[in-house]
PDB file of C-alpha atoms and ligand atoms in Angstrom:
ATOM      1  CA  UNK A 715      15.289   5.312   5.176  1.00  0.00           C
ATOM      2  CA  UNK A 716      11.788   4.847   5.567  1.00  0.00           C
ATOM      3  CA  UNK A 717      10.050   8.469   3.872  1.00  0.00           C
ATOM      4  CA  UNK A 718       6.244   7.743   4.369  1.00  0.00           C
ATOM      5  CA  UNK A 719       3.363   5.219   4.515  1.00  0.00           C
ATOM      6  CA  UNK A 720       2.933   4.766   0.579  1.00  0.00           C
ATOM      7  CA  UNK A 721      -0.220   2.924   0.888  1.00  0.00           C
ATOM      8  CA  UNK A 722      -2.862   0.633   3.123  1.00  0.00           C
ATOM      9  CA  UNK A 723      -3.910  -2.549   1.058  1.00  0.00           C
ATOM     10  CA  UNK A 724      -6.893  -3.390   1.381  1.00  0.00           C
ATOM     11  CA  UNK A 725      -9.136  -6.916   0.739  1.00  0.00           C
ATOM     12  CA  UNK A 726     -11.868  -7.180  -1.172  1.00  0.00           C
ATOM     13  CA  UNK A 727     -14.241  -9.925  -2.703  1.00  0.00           C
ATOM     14  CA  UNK A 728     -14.984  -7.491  -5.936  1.00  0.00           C
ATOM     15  CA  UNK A 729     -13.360  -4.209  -6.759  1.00  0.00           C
ATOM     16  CA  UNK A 730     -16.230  -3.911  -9.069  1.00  0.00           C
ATOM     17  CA  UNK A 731     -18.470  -3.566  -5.317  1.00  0.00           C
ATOM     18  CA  UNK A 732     -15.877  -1.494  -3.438  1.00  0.00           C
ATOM     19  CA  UNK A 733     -14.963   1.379  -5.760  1.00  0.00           C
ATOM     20  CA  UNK A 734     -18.303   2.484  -5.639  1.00  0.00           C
ATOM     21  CA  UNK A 735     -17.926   3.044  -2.095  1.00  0.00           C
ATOM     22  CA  UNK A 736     -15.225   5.141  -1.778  1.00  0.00           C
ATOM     23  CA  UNK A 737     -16.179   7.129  -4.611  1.00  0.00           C
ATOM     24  CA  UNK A 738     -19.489   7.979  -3.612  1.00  0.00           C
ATOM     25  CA  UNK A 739     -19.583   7.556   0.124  1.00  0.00           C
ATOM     26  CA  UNK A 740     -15.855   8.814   0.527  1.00  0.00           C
ATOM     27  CA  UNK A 741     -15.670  11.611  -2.754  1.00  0.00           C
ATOM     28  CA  UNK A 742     -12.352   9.408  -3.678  1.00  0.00           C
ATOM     29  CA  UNK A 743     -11.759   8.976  -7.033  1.00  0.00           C
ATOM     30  CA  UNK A 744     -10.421   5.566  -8.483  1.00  0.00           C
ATOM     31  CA  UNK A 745      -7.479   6.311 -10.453  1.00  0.00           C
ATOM     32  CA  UNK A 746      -6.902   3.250 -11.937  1.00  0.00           C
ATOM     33  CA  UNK A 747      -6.951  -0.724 -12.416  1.00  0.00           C
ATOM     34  CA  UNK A 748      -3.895  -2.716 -12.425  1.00  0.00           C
ATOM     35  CA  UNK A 749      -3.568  -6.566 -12.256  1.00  0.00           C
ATOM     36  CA  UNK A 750      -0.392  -7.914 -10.793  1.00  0.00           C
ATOM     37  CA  UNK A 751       0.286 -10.929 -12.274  1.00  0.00           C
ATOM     38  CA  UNK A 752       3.051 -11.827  -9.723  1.00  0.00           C
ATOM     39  CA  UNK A 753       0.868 -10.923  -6.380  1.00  0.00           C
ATOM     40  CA  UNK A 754      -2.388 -12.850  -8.359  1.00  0.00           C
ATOM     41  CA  UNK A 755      -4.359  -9.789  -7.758  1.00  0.00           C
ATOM     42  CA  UNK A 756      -6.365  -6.801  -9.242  1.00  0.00           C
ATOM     43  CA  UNK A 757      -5.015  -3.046  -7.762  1.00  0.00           C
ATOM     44  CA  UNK A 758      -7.738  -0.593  -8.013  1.00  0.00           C
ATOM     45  CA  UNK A 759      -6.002   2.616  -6.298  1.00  0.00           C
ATOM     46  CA  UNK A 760      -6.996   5.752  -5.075  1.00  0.00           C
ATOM     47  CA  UNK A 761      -5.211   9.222  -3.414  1.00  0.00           C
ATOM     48  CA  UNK A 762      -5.585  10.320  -0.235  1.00  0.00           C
ATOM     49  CA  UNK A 763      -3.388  13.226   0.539  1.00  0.00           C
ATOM     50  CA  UNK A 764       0.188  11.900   0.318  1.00  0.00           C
ATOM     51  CA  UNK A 765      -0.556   8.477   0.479  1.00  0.00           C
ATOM     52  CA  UNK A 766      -3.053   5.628  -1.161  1.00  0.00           C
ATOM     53  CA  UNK A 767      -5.269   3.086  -1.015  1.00  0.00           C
ATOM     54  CA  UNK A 768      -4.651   0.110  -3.152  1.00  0.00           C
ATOM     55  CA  UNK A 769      -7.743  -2.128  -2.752  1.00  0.00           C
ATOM     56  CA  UNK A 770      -7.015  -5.549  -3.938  1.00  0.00           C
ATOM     57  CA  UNK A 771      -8.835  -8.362  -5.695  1.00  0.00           C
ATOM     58  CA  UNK A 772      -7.786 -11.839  -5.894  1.00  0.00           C
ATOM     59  CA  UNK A 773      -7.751 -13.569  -9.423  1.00  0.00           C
ATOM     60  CA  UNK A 774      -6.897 -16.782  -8.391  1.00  0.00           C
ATOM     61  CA  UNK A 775      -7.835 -19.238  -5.943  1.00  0.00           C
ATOM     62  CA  UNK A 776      -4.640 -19.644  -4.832  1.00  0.00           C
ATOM     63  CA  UNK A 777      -4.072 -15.867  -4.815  1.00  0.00           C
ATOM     64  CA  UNK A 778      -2.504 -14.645  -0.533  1.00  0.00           C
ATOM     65  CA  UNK A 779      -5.495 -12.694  -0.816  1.00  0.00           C
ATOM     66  CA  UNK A 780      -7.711 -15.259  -1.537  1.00  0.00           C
ATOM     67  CA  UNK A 781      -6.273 -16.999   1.522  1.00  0.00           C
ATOM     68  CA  UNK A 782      -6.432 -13.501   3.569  1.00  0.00           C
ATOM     69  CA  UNK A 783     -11.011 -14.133   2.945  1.00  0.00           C
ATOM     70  CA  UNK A 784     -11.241 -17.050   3.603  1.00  0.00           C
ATOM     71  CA  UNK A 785      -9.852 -16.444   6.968  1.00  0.00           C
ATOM     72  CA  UNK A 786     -10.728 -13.251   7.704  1.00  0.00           C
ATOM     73  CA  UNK A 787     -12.676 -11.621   5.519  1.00  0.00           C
ATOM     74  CA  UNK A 788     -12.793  -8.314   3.772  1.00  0.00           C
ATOM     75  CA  UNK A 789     -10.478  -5.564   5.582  1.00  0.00           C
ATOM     76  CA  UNK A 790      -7.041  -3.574   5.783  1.00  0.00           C
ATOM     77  CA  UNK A 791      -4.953  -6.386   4.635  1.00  0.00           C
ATOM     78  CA  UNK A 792      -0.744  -4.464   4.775  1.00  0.00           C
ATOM     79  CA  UNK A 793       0.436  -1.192   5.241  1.00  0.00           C
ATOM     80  CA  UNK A 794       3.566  -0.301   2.672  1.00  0.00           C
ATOM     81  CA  UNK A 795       6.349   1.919   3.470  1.00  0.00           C
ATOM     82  CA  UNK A 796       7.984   3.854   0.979  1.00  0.00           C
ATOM     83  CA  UNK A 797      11.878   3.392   1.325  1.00  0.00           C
ATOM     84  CA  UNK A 798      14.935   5.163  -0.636  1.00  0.00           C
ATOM     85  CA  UNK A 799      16.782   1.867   0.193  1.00  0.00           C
ATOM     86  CA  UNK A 800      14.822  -1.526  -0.337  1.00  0.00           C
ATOM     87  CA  UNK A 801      17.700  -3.295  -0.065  1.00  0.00           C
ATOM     88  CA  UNK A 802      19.072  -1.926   3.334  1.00  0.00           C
ATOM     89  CA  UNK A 803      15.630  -1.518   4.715  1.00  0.00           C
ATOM     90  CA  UNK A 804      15.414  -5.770   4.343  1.00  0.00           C
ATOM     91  CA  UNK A 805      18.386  -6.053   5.508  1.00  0.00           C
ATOM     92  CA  UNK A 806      17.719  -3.869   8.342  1.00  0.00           C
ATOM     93  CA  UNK A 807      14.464  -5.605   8.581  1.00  0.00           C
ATOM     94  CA  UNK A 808      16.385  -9.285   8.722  1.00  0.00           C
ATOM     95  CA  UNK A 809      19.097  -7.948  10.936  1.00  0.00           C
ATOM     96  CA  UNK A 810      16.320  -7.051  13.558  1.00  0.00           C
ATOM     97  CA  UNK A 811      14.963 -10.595  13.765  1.00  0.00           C
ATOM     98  CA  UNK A 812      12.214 -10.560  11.338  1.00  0.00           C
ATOM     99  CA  UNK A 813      10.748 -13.293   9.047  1.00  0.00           C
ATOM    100  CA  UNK A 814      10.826 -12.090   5.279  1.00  0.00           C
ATOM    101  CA  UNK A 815       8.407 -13.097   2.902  1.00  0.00           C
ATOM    102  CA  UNK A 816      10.744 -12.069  -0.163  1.00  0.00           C
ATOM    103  CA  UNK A 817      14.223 -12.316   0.715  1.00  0.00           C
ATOM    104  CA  UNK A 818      14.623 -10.213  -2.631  1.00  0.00           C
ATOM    105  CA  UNK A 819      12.402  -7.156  -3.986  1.00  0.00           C
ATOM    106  CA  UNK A 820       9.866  -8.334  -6.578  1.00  0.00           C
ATOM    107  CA  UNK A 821       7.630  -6.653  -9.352  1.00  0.00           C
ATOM    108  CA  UNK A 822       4.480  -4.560  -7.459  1.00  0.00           C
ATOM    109  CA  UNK A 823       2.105  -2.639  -8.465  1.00  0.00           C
ATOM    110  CA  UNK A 824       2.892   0.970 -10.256  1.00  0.00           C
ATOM    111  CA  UNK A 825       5.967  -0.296 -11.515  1.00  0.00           C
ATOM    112  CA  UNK A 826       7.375  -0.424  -7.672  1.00  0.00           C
ATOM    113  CA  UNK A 827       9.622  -2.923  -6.441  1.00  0.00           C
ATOM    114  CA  UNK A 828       8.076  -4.471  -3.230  1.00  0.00           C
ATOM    115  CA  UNK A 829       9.164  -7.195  -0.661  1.00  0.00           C
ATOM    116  CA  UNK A 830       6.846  -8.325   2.434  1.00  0.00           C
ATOM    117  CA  UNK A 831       7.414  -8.965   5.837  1.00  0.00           C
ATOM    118  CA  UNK A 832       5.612 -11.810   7.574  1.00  0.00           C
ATOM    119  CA  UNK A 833       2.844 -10.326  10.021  1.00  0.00           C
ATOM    120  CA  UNK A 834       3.982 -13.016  12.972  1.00  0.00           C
ATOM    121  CA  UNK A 835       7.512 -11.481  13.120  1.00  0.00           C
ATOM    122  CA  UNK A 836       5.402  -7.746  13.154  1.00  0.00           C
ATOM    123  CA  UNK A 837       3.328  -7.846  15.898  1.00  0.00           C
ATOM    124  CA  UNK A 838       0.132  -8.868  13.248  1.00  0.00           C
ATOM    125  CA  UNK A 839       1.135  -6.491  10.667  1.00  0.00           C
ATOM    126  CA  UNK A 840       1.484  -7.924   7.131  1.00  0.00           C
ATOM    127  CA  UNK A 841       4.058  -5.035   6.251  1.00  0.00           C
ATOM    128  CA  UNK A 842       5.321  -4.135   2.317  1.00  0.00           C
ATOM    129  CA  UNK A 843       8.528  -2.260   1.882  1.00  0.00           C
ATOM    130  CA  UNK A 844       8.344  -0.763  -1.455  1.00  0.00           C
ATOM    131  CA  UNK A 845      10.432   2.054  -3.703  1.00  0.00           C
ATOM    132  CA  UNK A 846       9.060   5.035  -4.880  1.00  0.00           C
ATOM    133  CA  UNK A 847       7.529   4.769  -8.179  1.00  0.00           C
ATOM    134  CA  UNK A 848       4.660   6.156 -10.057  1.00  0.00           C
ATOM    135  CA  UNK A 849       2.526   5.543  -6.862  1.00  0.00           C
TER     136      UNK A 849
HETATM  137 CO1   CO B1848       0.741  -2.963  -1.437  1.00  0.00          CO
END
């Protein structure tokens, strides 16, 4: 069952030029950097209630999120939803018709398990399923 939107990711060019603006213009605090190796990004994330923001740097050229600049520049990028069932929820996911992106849950960020759903089965929507974790 889906519980609550864990996070919005969001693109940036440098996390080192977009903290700063949610911490000063916004009163958000960054709570920490985290590089996943797997997505070929840098996480910096932040609270907001009962949910995040997970701003994301690319580290490699051929990082999705360097692709996700180049062709669209900086901007909400997914929105993740926290599941008690990542395997059902895909499943459920598949069963309705949808494209995924990881047919099986891989490492995310905060020690989640994630798996994506391609944004032209979602009406647009690059979607994450994730667990609940740390975030
Ligand atoms: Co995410």
């Amino acid at each position: 069952m889906i519980q609550r939107i864990d996070h919005l990711g969001i693109a940036v060019n440098k996390l080192e030029e977009a903290i700063p603006l949610y911490e000063k213009a916004l009163g958000l605090k960054c709570e920490r950097i985290e590089e996943v190796a797997t997505q070929k990004v840098r996480t910096a994330f932040f609270t907001v209630g009962g949910t995040h923001l997970e701003l994301l740097e690319p580290t490699a050229e051929d990082s999705p999120i360097a692709k996700f600049l180049k062709d669209r520049g900086e901007g909400v990028h997914h929105v993740a939803f926290a599941t008690d069932d990542l395997l059902g929820q895909l499943a459920q996911a598949k069963g309705a018709g949808l494209r995924l992106i990881n047919e099986a849950p891989v490492p995310g960020a905060g020690g989640k398990q994630v798996a994506f759903l391609h944004p032209k089965s979602t009406r647009g929507v690059l979607t994450e399923l994730c667990t609940d974790g740390q975030h």
